[in-house]
Short mmCIF file of C-alpha atoms and ligand atoms in Angstrom, two decimals:
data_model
loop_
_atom_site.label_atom_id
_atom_site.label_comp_id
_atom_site.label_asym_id
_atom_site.label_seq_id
_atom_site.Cartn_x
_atom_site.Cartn_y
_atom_site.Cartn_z
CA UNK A 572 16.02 37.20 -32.93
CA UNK A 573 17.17 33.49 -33.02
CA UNK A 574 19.99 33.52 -30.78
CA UNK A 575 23.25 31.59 -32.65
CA UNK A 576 24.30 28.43 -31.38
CA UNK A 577 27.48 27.96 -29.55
CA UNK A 578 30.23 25.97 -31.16
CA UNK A 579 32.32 24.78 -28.70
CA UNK A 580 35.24 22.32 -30.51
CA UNK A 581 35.08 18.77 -29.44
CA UNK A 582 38.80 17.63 -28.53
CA UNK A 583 37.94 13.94 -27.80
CA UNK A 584 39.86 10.97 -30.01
CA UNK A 585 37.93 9.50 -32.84
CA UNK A 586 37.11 6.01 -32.52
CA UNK A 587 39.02 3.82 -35.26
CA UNK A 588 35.60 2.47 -37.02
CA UNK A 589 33.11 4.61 -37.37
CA UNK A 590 29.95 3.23 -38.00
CA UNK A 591 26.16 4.40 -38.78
CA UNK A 592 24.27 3.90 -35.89
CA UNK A 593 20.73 4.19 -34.83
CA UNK A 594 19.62 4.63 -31.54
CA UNK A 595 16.08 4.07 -31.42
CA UNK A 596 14.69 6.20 -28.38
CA UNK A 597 17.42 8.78 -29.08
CA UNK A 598 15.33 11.76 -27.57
CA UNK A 599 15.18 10.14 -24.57
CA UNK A 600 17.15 10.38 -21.47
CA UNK A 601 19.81 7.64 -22.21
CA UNK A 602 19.33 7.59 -25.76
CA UNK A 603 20.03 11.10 -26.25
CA UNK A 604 23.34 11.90 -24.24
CA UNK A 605 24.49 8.26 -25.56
CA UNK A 606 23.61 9.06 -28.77
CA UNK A 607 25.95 12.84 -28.40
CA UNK A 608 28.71 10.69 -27.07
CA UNK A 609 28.86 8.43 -29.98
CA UNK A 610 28.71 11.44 -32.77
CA UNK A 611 31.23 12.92 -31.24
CA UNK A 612 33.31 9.95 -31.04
CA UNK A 613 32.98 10.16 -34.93
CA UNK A 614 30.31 7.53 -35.49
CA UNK A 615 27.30 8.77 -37.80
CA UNK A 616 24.29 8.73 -35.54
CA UNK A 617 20.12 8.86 -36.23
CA UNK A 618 18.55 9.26 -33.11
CA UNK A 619 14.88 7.56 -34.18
CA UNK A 620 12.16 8.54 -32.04
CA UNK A 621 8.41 8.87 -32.22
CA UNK A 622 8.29 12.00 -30.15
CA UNK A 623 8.51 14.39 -33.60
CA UNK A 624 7.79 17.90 -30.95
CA UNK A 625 11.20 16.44 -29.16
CA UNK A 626 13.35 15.86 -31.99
CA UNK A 627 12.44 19.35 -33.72
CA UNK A 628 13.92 20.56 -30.55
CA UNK A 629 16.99 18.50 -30.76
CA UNK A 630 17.23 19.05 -34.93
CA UNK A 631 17.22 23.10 -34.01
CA UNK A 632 20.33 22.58 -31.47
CA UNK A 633 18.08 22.72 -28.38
CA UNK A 634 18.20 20.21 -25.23
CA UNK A 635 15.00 18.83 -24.17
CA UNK A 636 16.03 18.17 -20.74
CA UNK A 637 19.11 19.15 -18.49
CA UNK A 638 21.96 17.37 -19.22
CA UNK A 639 25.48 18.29 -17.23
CA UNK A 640 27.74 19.45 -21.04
CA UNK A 641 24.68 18.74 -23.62
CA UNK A 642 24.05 22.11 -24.15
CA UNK A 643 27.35 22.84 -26.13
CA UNK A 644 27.90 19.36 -27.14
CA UNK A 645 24.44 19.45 -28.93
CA UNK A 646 25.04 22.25 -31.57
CA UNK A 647 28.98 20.96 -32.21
CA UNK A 648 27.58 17.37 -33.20
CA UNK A 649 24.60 19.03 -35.56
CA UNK A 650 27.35 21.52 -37.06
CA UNK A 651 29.36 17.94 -37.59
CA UNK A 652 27.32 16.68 -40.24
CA UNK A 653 27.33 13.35 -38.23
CA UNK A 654 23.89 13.73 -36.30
CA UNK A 655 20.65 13.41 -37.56
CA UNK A 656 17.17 12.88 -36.22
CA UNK A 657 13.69 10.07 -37.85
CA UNK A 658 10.49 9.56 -36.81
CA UNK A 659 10.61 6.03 -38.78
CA UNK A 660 12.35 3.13 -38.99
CA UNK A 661 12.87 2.84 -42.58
CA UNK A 662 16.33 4.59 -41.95
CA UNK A 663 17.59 1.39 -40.35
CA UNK A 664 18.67 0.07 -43.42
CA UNK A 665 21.04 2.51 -43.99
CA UNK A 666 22.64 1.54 -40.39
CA UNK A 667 25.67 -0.86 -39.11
CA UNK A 668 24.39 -0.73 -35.79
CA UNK A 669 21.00 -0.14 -34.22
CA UNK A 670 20.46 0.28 -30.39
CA UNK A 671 17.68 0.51 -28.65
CA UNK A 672 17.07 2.81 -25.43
CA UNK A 673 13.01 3.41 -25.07
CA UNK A 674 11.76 2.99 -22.01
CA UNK A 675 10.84 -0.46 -20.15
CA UNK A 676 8.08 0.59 -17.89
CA UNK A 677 6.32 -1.90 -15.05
CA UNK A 678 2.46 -2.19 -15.23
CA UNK A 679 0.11 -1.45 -12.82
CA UNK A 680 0.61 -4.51 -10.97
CA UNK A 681 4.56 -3.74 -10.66
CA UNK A 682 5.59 -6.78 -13.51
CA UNK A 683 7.07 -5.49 -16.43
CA UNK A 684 5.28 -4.54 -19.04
CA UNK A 685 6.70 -5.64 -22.43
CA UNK A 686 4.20 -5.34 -24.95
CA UNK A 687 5.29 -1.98 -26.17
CA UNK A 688 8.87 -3.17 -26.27
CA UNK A 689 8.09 -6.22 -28.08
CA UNK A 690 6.25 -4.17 -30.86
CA UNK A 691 9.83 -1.63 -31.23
CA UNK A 692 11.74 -4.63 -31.67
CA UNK A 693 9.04 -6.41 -34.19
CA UNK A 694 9.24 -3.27 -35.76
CA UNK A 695 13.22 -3.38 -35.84
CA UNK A 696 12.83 -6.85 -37.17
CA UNK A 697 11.26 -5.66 -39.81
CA UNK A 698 13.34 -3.17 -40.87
CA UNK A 699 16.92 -4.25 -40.37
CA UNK A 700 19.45 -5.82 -43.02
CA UNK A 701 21.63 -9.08 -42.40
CA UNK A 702 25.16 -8.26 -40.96
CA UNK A 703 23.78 -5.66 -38.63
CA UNK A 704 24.25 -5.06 -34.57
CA UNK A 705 21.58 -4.88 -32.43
CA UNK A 706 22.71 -3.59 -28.85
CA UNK A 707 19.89 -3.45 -26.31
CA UNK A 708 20.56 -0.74 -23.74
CA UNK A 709 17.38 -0.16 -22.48
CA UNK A 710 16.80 -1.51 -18.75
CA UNK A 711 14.71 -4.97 -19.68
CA UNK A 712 13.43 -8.23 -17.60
CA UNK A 713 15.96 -11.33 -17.22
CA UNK A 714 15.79 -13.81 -20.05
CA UNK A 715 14.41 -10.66 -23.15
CA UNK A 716 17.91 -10.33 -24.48
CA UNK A 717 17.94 -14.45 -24.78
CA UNK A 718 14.34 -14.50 -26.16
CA UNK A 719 15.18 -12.27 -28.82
CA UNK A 720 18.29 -14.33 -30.15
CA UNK A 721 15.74 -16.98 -30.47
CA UNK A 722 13.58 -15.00 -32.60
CA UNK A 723 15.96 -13.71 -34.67
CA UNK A 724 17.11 -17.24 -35.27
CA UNK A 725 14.23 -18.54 -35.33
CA UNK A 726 13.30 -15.64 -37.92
CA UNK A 727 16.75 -16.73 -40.23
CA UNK A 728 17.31 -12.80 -39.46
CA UNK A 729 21.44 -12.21 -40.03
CA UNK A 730 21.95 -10.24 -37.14
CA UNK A 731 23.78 -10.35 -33.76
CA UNK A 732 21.83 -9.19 -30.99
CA UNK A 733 23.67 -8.70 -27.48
CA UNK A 734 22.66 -6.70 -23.98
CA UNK A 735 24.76 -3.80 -23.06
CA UNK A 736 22.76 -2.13 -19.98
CA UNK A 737 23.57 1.66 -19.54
CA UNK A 738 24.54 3.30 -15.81
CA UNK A 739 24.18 6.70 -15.97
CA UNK A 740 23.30 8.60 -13.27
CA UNK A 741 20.52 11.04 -14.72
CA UNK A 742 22.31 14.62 -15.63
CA UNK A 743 26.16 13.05 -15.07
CA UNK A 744 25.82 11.32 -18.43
CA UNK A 745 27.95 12.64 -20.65
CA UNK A 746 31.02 12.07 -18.11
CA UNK A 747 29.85 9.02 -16.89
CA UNK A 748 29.38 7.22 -20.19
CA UNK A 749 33.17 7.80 -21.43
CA UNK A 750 34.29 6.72 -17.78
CA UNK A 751 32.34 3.73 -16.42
CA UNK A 752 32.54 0.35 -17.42
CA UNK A 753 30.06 -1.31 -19.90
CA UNK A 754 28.79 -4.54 -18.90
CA UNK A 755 28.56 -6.27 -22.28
CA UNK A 756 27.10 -9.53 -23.60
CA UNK A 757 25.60 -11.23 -26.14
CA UNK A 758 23.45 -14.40 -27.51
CA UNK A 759 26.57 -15.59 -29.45
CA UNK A 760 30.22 -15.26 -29.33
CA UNK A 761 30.04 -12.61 -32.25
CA UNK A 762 27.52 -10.94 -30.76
CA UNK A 763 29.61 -10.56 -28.06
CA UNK A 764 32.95 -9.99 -29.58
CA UNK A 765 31.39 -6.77 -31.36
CA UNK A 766 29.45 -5.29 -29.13
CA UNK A 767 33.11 -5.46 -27.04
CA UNK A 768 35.01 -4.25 -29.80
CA UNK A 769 32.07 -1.36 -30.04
CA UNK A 770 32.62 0.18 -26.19
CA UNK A 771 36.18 -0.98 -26.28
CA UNK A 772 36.78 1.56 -29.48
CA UNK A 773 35.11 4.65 -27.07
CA UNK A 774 38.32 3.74 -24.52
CA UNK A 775 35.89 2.53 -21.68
CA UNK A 776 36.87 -0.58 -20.08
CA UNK A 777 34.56 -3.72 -21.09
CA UNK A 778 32.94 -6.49 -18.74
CA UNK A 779 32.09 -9.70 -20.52
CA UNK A 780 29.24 -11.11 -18.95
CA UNK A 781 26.57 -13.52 -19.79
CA UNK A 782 23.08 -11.97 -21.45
CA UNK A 783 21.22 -13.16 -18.20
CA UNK A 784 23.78 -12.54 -15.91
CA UNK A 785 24.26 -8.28 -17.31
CA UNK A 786 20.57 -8.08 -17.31
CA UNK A 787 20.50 -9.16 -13.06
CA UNK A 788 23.68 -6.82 -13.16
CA UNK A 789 21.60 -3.68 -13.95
CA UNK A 790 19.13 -4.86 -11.91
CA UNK A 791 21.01 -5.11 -8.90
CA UNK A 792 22.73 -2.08 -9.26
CA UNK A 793 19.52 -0.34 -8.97
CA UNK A 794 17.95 -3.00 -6.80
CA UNK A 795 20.77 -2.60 -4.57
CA UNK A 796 20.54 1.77 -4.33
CA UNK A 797 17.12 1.10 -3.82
CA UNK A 798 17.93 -0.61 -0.57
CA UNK A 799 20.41 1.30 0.45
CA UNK A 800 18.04 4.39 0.74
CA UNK A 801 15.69 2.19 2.57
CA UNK A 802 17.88 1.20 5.36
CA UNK A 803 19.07 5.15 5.20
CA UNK A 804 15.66 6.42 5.61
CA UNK A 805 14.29 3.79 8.45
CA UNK A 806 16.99 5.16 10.02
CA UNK A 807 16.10 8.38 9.65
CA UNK A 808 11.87 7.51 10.93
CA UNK A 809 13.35 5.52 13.70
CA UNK A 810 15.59 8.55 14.85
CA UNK A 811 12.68 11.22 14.54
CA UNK A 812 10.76 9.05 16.77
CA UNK A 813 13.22 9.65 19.49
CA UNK A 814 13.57 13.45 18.66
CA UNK A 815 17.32 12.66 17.46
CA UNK A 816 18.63 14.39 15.08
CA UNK A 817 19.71 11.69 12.33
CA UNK A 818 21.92 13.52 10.41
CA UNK A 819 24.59 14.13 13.78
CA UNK A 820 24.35 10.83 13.55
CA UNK A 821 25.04 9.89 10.38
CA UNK A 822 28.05 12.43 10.33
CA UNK A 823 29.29 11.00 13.70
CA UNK A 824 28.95 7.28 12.50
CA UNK A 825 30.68 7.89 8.98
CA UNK A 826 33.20 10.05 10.12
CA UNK A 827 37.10 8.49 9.86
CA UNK A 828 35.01 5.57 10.14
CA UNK A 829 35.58 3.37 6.66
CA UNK A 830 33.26 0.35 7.04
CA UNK A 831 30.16 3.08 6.75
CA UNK A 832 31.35 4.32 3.28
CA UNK A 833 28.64 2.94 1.59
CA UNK A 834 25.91 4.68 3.99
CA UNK A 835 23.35 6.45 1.85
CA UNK A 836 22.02 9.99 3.15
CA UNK A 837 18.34 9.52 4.04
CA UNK A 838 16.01 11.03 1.37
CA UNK A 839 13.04 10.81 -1.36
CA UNK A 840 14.40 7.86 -3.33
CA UNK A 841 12.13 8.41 -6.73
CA UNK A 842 12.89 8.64 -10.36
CA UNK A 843 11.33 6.70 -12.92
CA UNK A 844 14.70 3.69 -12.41
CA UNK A 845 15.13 2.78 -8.78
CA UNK A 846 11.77 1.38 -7.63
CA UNK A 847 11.19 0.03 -11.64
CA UNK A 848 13.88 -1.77 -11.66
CA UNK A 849 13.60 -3.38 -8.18
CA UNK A 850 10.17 -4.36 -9.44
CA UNK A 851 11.36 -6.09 -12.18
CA UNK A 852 14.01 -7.91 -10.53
CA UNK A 853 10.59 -9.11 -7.63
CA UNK A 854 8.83 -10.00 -10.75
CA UNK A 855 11.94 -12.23 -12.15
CA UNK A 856 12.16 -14.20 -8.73
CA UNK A 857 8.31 -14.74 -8.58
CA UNK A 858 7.68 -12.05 -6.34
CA UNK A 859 9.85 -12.39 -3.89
CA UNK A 860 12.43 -10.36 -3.31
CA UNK A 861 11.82 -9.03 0.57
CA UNK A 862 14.01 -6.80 0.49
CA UNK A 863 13.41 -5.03 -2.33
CA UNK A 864 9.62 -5.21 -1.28
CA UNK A 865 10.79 -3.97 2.04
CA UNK A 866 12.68 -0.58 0.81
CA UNK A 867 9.93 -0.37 -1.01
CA UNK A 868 7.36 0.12 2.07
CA UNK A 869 9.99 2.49 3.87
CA UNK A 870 10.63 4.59 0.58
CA UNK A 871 7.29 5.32 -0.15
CA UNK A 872 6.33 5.73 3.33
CA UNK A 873 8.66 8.20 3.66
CA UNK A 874 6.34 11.27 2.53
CA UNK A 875 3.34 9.77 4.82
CA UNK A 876 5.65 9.39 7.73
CA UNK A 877 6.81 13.40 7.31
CA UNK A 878 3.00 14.48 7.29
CA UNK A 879 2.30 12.14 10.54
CA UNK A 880 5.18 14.22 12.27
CA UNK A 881 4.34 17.30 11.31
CA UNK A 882 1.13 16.71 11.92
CA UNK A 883 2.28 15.83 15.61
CA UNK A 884 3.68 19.59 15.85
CA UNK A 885 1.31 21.81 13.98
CA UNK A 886 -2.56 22.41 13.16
CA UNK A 887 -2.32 21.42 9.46
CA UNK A 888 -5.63 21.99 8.74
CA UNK A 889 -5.10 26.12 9.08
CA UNK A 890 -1.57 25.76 7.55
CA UNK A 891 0.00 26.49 4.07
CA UNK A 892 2.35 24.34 3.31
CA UNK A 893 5.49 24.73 0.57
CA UNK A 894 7.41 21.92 -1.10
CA UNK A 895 10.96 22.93 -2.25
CA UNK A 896 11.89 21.28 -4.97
CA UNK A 897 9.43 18.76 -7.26
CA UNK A 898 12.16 16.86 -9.49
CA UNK A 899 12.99 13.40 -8.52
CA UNK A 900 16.67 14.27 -7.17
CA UNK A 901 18.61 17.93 -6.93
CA UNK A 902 19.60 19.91 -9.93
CA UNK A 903 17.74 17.93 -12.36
CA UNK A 904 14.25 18.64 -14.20
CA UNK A 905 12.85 15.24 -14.40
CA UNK A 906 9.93 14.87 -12.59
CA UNK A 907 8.99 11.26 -13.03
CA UNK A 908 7.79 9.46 -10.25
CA UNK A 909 9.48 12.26 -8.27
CA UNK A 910 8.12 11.52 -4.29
CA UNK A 911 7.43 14.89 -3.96
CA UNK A 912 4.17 14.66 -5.92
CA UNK A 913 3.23 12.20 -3.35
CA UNK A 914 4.26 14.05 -0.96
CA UNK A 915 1.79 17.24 -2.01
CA UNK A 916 -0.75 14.28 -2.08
CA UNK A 917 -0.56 13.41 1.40
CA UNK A 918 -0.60 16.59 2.18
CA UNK A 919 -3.68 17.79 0.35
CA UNK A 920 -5.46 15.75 2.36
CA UNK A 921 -4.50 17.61 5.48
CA UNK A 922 -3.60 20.99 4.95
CA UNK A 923 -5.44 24.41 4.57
CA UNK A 924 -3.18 24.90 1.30
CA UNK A 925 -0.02 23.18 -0.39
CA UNK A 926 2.22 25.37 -2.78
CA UNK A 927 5.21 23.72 -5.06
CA UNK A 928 8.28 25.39 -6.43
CA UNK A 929 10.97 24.06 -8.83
CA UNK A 930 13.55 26.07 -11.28
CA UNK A 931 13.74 23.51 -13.21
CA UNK A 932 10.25 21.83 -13.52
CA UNK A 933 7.91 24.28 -15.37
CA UNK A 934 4.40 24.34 -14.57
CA UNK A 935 1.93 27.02 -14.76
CA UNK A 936 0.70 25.38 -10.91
CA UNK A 937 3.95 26.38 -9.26
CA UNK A 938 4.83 29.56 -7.62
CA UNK A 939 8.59 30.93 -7.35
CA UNK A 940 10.74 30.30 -4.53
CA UNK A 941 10.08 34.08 -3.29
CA UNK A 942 6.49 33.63 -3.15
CA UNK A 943 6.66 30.51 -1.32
CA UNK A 944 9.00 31.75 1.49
CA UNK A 945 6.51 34.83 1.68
CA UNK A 946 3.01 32.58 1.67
CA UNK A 947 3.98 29.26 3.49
CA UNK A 948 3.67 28.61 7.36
CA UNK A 949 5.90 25.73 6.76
CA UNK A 950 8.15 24.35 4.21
CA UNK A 951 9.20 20.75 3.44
CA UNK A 952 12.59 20.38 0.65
CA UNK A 953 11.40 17.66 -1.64
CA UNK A 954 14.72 18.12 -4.12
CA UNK A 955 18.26 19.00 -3.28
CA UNK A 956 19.09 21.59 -5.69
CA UNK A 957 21.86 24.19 -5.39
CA UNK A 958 20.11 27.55 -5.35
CA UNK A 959 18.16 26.38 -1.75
CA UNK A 960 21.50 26.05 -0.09
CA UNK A 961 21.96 29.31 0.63
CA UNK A 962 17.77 29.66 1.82
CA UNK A 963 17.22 32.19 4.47
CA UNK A 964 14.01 31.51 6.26
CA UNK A 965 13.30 31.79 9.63
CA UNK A 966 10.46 29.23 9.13
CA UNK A 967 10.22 25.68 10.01
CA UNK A 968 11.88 23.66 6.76
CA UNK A 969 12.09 20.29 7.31
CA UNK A 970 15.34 18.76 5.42
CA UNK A 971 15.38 14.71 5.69
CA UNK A 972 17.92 14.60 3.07
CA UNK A 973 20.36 16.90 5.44
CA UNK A 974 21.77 19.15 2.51
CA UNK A 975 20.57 22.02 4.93
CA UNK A 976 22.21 21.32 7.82
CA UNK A 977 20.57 22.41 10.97
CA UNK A 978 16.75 22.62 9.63
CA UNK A 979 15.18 20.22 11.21
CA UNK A 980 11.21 19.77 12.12
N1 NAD B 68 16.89 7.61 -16.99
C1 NAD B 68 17.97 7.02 -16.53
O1 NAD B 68 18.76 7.61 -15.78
C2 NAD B 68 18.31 5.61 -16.93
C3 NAD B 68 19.57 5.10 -16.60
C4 NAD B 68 19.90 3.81 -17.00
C5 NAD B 68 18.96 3.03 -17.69
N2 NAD B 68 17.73 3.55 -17.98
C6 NAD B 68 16.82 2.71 -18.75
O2 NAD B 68 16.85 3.17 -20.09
C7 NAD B 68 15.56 3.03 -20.69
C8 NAD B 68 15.07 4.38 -21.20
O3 NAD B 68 14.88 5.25 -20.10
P1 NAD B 68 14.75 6.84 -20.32
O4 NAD B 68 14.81 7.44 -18.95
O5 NAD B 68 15.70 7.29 -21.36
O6 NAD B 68 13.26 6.95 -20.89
P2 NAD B 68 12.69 8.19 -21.71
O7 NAD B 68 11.22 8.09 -21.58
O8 NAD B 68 13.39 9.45 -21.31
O9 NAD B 68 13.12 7.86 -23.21
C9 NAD B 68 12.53 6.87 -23.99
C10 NAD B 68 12.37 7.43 -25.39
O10 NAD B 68 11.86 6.38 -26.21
C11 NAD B 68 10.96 6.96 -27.13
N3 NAD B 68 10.10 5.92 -27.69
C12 NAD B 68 9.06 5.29 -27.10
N4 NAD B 68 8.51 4.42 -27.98
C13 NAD B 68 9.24 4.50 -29.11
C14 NAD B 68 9.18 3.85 -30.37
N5 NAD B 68 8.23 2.94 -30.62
N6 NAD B 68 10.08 4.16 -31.31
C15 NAD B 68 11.03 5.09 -31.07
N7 NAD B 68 11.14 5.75 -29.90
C16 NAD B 68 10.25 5.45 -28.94
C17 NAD B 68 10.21 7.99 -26.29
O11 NAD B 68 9.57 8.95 -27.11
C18 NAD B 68 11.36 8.58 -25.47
O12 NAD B 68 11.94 9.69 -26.10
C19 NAD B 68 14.68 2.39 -19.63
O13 NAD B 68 14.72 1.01 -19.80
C20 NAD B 68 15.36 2.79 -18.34
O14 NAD B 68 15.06 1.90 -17.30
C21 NAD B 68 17.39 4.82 -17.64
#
């Protein structure tokens, strides 16, 4: 039996213009949630994306991924009338304002790799009518929002095209995106003026910045969390090498203490953003950026530098060996360039046996969290999510993220 879809009544104000928009990338993990927020702001939305399996999901009122409030939002903005889904861009035409989310990966040699972004926005080119919007959201190199204007002038194309970076944290989406501030810009005053207007009318608060100067902006937001970790987990290495326990310290040094507020906990910085985007900002400044390099070294090294230790403490190669937890960050299902992969890597090379768990993450590889408190000699939390707090295990669980307080190697 198909189980009927909640309907959950959306009480949020209606924007005074609603417009069609597209949002090409709109499965995706900004393009989606952004996407909800707009319908049910009252704008007519087509979330465009070439993943056809994902939108059938979407189309039948079903998240792809977790999303904090997308599960009931979902099925409200279908029943509107107001959402739709397209594999093609033909349905630009029929759009006021297109905006573009897909994903702006780095290549194998960490520079950004534009070529599939440049053939989405030939592709856009092609297919969009004068007087239209083009908002880029997606997470892009310093300078492609400026490039484009040129081509569109250079093209004669009627259209305005301005840089409006997104800030979500993964999963907190839907309440971040009608709190935090957009950083807007644009390649012309109009451009500008309504892609303002466009956040302005969703009640957020509106940051007029130049197109270069909101493309470093998202960069060094995530540039700058990046780091953060990194000086979070040295800490953390430097403190295991003197058997001290680093988070006692990091409660003692915070504590009533105001000048530490910004102190990250130490702990697998992953996720297909933080690294990328610190990449691309290296890449922009010809490579060097030290200390984006730097957190770069101690992040990944984090993983290797667990193994060394426990390696210290315990015959690995007669050991089986359980990771807690293989999404990039707690309660969350995305497990892009999650460090806990590399962790079971590192591992594999050592150990008698490594076995993964993960509510969230489904693969046919993993055992469940029962098994893996019954079959491993040792366990290792690789993502902080809720139902481990309350883990009973009289084994040795090694916590660098200090959401269990008191396991320790
Ligand atoms: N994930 C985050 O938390 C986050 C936060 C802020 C900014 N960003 C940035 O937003 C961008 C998107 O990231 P994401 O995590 O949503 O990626 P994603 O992979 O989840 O989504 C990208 C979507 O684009 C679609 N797509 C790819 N090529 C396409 C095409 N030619 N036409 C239409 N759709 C196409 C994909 O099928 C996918 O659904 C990146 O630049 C990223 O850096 C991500």
């Amino acid at each position: 039996m198909i189980e009927p879809i909640p309907n959950p009544k959306s009480e949020k104000p209606q924007v005074q213009c609603p417009f069609n928009v597209a949002v090409i990338g709109g499965a995706g993990h900004v393009g989606l949630p952004f996407g909800l927020v707009l319908c049910d702001f009252g704008h007519r939305v087509t979330l465009v994306d070439t993943n056809a399996a994902q939108l059938e999901r979407i189309c039948q009122g079903n998240m792809p991924f977790e999303e904090r409030g997308a599960d009931s939002l979902l099925p409200c903005c279908l029943e509107s009338g107001r959402l739709h889904c397209a594999t093609g861009m033909n349905v630009l035409s029929d759009q006021e304002i297109v905006i573009v989310t897909i994903g702006t990966p780095v290549d194998e040699y960490l520079d950004p790799s534009l070529r599939a972004f440049d053939q989405v926005l030939e592709q856009i080119f092609n297919h969009c009518r004068p007087g239209q919007l083009l908002i880029v959201r997606s997470t892009v190199f310093p300078g492609v929002t400026e490039r484009l204007g040129r081509i569109v002038k250079e093209r004669g194309l009627d259209i305005d095209v301005s840089y409006c970076p997104e800030r979500i944290a993964q999963g907190l989406a839907l309440e971040e995106l009608t709190h935090l501030p957009q950083l807007v810009s644009g390649c012309t005053t109009q451009a500008l003026e309504r892609a303002t207007e466009f956040f302005a009318d969703l009640g957020l608060e509106t940051i007029p910045l130049s197109t270069v100067e909101a493309e470093l902006g998202k960069l060094y937001t995530n540039s700058y969390r990046y780091i953060n970790f990194a000086i979070s987990n040295q800490f953390y290495m430097l403190a295991q090498r003197y058997d001290a326990d680093f988070d006692r310290i990091y409660r003692a040094i915070t504590h009533n203490y105001k000048r530490m507020n910004g102190f990250a906990k130490a702990g697998f910085a992953g996720g297909p953003c933080l690294l990328k985007d610190t990449m691309q900002l290296a890449s922009f400044n010809h490579n060097l950026l030290t200390l984006g390099q730097t957190a770069m070294e101690v992040n990944e090294g984090l993983p290797g530098f667990l193994v060394e230790r426990l390696k210290q403490h315990h015959d690995l190669t007669t050991a089986t060996v359980g990771i807690l937890g293989m999404a990039f960050k707690g309660n969350c299902d995305d497990p892009r360039s999650s460090l806990s992969y590399k962790l079971r890597k590192v591992l594999t090379l050592d150990c008698r046996r490594v076995i993964c768990t993960d509510p969230f993450v489904h693969n046919p590889d993993f055992v469940s969290v029962e098994t893996m408190l019954t079959e491993a000699d040792i366990l290792i939390l690789g993502a902080c999510h809720d139902e481990y707090r309350e883990l009973q295990t009289d084994k040795p669980l090694i916590d660098v993220f200090g959401f269990l307080p008191g396991k320790q190697p």
